[in-house]
mmCIF file of C-alpha atoms in Angstrom:
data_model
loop_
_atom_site.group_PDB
_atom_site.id
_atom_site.type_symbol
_atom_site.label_atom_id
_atom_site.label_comp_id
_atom_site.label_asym_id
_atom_site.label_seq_id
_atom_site.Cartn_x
_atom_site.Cartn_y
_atom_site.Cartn_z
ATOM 1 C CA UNK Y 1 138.320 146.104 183.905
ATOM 2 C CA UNK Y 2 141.807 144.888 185.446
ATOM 3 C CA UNK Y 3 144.393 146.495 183.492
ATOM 4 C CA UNK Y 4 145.682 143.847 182.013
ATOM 5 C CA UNK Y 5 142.753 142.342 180.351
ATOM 6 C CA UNK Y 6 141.880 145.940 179.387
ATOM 7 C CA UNK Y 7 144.930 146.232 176.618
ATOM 8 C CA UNK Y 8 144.423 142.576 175.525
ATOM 9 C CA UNK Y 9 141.260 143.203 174.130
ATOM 10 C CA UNK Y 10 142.764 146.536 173.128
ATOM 11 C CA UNK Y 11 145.143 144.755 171.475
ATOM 12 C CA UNK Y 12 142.846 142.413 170.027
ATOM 13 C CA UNK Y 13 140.612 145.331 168.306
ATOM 14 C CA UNK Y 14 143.385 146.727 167.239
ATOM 15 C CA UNK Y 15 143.731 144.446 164.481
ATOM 16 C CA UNK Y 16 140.488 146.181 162.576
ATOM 17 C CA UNK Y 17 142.900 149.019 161.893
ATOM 18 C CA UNK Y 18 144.806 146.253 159.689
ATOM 19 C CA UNK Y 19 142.338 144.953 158.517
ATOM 20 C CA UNK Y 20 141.178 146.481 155.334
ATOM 21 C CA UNK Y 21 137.674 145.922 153.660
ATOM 22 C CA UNK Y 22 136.954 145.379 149.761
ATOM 23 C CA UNK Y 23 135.795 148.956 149.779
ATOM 24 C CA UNK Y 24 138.528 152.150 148.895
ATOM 25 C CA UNK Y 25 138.368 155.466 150.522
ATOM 26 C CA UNK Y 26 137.913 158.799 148.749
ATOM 27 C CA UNK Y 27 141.753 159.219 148.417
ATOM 28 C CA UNK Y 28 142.392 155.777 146.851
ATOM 29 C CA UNK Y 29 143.277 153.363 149.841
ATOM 30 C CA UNK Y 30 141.546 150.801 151.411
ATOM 31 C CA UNK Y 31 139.265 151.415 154.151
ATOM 32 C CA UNK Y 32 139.800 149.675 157.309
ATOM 33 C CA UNK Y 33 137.170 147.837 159.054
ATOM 34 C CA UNK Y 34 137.917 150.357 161.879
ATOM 35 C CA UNK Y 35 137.484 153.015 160.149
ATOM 36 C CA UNK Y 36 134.148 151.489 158.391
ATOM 37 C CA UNK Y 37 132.539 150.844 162.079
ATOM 38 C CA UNK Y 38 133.455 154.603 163.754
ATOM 39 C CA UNK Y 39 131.295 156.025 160.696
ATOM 40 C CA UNK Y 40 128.832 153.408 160.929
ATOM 41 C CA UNK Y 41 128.714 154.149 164.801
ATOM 42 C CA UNK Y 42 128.700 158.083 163.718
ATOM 43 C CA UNK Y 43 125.804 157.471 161.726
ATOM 44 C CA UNK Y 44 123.914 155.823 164.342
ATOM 45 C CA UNK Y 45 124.269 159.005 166.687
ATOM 46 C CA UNK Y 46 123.175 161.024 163.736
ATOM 47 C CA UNK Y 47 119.968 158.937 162.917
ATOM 48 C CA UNK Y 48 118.863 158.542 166.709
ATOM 49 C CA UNK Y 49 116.473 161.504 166.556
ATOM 50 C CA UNK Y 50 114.704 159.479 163.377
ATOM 51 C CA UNK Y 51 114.102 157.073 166.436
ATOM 52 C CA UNK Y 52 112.520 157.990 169.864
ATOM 53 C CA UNK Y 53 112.227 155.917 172.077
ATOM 54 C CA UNK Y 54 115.165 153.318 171.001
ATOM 55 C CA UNK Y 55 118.393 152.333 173.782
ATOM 56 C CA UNK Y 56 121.082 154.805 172.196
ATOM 57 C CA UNK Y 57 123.987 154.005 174.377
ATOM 58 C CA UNK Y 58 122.817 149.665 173.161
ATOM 59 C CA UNK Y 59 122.742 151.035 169.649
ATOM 60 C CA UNK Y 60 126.213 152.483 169.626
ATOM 61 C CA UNK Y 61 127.561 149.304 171.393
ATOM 62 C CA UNK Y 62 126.092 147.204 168.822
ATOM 63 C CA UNK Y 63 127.931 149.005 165.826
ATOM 64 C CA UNK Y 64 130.870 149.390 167.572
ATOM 65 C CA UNK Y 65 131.314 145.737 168.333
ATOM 66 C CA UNK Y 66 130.048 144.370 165.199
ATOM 67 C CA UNK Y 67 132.703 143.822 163.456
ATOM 68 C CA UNK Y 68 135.103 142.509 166.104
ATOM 69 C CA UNK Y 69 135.082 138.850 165.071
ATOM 70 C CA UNK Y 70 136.979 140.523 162.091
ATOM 71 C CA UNK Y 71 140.106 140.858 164.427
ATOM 72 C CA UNK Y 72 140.148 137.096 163.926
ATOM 73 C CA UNK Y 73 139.801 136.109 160.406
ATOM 74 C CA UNK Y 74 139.828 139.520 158.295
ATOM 75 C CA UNK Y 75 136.935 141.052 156.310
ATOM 76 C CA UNK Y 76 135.319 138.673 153.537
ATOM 77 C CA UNK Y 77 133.241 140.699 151.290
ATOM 78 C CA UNK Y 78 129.427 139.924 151.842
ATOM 79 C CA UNK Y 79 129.327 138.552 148.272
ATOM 80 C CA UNK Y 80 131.870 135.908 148.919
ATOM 81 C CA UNK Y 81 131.415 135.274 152.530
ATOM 82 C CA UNK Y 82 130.081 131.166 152.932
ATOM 83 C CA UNK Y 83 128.325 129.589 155.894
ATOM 84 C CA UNK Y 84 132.156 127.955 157.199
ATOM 85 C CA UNK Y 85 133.184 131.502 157.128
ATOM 86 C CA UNK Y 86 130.794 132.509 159.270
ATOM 87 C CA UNK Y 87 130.670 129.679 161.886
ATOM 88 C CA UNK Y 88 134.346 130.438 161.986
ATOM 89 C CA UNK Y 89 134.019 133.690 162.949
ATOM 90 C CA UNK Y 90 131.226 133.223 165.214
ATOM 91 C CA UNK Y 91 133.254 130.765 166.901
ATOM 92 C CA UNK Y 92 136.262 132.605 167.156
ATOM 93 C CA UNK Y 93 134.374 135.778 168.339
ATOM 94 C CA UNK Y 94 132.308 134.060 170.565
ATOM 95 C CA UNK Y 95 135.735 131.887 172.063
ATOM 96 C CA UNK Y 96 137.338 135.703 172.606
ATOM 97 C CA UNK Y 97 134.330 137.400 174.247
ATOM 98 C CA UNK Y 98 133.882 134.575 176.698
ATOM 99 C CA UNK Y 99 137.554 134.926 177.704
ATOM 100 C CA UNK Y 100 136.404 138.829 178.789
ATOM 101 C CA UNK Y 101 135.895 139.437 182.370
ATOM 102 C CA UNK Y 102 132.607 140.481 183.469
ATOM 103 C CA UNK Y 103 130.347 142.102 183.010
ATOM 104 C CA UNK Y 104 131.569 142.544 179.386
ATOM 105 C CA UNK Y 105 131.443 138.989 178.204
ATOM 106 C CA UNK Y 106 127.602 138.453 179.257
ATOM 107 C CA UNK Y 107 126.729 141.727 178.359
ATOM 108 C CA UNK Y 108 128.694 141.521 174.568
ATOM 109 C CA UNK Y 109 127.649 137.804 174.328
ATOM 110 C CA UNK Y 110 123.953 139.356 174.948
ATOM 111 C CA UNK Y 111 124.105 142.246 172.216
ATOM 112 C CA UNK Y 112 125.834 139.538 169.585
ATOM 113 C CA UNK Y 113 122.858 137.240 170.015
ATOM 114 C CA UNK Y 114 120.429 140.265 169.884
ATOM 115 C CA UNK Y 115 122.009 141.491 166.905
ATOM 116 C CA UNK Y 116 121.842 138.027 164.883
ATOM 117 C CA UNK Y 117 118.007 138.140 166.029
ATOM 118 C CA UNK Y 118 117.519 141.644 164.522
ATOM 119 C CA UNK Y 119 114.084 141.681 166.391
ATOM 120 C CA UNK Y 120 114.662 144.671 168.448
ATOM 121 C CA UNK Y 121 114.828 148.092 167.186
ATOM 122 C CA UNK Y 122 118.071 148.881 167.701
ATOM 123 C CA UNK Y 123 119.073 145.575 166.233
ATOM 124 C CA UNK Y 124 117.534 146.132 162.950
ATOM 125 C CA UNK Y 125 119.060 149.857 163.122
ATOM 126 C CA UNK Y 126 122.092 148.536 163.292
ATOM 127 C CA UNK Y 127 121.969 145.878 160.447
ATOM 128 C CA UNK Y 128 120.405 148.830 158.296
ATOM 129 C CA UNK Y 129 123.786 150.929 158.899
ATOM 130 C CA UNK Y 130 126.178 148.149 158.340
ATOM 131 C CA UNK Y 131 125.080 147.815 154.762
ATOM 132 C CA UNK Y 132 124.050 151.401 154.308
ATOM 133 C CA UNK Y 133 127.795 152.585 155.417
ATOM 134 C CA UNK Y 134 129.167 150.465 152.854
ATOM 135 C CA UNK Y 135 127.418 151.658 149.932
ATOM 136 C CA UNK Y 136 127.633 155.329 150.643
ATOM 137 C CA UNK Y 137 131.768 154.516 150.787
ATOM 138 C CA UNK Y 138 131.297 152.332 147.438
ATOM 139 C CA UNK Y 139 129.665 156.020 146.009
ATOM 140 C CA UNK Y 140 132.093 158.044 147.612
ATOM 141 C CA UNK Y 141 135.304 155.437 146.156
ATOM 142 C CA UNK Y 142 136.190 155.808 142.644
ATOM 143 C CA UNK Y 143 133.898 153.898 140.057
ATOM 144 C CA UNK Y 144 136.997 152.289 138.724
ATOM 145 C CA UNK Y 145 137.692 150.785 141.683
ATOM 146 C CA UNK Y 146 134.127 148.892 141.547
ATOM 147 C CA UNK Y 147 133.995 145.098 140.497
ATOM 148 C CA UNK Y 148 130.898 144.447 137.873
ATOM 149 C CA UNK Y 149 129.110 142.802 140.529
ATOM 150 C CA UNK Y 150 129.019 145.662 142.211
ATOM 151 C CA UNK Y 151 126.839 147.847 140.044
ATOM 152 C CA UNK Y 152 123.394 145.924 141.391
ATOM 153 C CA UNK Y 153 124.659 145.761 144.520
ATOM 154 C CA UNK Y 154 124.447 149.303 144.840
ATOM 155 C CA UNK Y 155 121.192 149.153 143.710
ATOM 156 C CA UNK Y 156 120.273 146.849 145.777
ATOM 157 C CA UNK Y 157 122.480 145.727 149.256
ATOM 158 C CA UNK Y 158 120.840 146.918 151.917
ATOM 159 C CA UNK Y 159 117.276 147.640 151.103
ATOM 160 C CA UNK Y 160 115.723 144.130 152.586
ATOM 161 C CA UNK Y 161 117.844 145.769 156.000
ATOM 162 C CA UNK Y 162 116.154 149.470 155.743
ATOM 163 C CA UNK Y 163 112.568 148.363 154.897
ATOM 164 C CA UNK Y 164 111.286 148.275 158.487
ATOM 165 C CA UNK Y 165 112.337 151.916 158.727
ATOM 166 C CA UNK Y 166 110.465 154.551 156.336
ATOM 167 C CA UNK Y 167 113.415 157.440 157.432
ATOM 168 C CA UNK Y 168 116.112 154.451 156.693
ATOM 169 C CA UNK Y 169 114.436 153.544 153.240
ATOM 170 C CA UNK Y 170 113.841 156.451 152.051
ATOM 171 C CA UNK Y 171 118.339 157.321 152.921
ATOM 172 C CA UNK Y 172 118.804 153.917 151.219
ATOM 173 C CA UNK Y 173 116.696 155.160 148.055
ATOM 174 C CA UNK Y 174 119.179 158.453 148.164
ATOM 175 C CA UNK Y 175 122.122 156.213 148.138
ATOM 176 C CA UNK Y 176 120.711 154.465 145.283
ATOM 177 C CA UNK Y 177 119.902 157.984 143.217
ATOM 178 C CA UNK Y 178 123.952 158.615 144.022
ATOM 179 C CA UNK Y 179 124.984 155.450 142.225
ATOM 180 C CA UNK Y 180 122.673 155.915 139.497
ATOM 181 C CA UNK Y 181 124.163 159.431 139.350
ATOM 182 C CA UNK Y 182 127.760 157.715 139.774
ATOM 183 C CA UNK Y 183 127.324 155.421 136.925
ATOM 184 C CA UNK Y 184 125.620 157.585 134.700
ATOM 185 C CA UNK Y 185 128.597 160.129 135.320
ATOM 186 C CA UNK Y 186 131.006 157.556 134.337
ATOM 187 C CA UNK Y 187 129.581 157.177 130.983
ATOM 188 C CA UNK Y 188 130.120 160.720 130.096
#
């Protein structure tokens, strides 16, 4: 990539270390959406041997990338995220990947619309990590910082997204057992 174009979309990602999520960190701060796709990409390196067989170097790209159209509109939490908001991201995303040189814009343009599919493998992988990172970081934030809402969420965000996988179900079931844990702590 042309040197130029390179730090534009550099500059352009950037904005996901501004841009902070619902979701606090350990220490009491917001988590970036940055930050929440490096773990989510960690994760997917540390699931691939769950998974022979599947495009690892496609898998990473898709988590890495997933979040971009964030750069343009900030996170909305799942929960309060409408239809407009997400044609306007889509849009926006899909307006600042075509401006890419190739081969990144058909090759990004091609993972987005395999990722909204979520028929291959490594598509439904993905979507299973996305929700799974956030609820381990909702367990791992203090309870207080949790709106009501958010106590069957953790019960139950993400599970549709890990039932194709018995490994990924059966993490998204320990998750689960560390919010029940988390709660029940809280009443103590």
């Amino acid at each position: 990539m042309e040197s130029r174009k390179l730090l534009d979309a550099l500059h352009t990602a950037e904005r996901l270390k501004d841009a902070t999520r619902h979701c606090d960190t350990s220490c009491g701060r917001r988590e970036s959406v940055a930050e929440h796709s490096w773990r989510m990409t960690l994760m997917a390196y540390l699931v691939s041997d769950e998974f022979p067989g599947i495009d690892l170097c496609k898998l990473l790209k898709m988590c890495l990338i997933h979040d971009l159209g964030e750069a343009f509109t900030g996170d909305i939490p799942a929960f309060q995220k409408t239809d407009a908001n997400e044609r306007r991201e889509e849009k926006l995303l899909s307006d600042w990947v075509s401006s890419l040189p190739e081969p990144y814009a058909g090759e990004m343009a091609a993972l987005y619309r395999e990722m909204n599919a979520r028929e291959t493998t490594e598509a439904k992988i993905y979507k299973a990590l996305d929700n799974l990172e956030a609820v381990i970081q909702h367990n791992e934030a203090d309870i207080s910082t949790w709106l009501p809402l958010e106590y069957d969420l953790q019960m139950t965000y993400g599970v549709d997204k890990a039932a194709f996988s018995p490994y990924l179900s059966a993490l998204r079931e320990m998750v689960r057992q560390d919010s029940i844990e988390k709660i029940k702590n809280e009443k103590k």
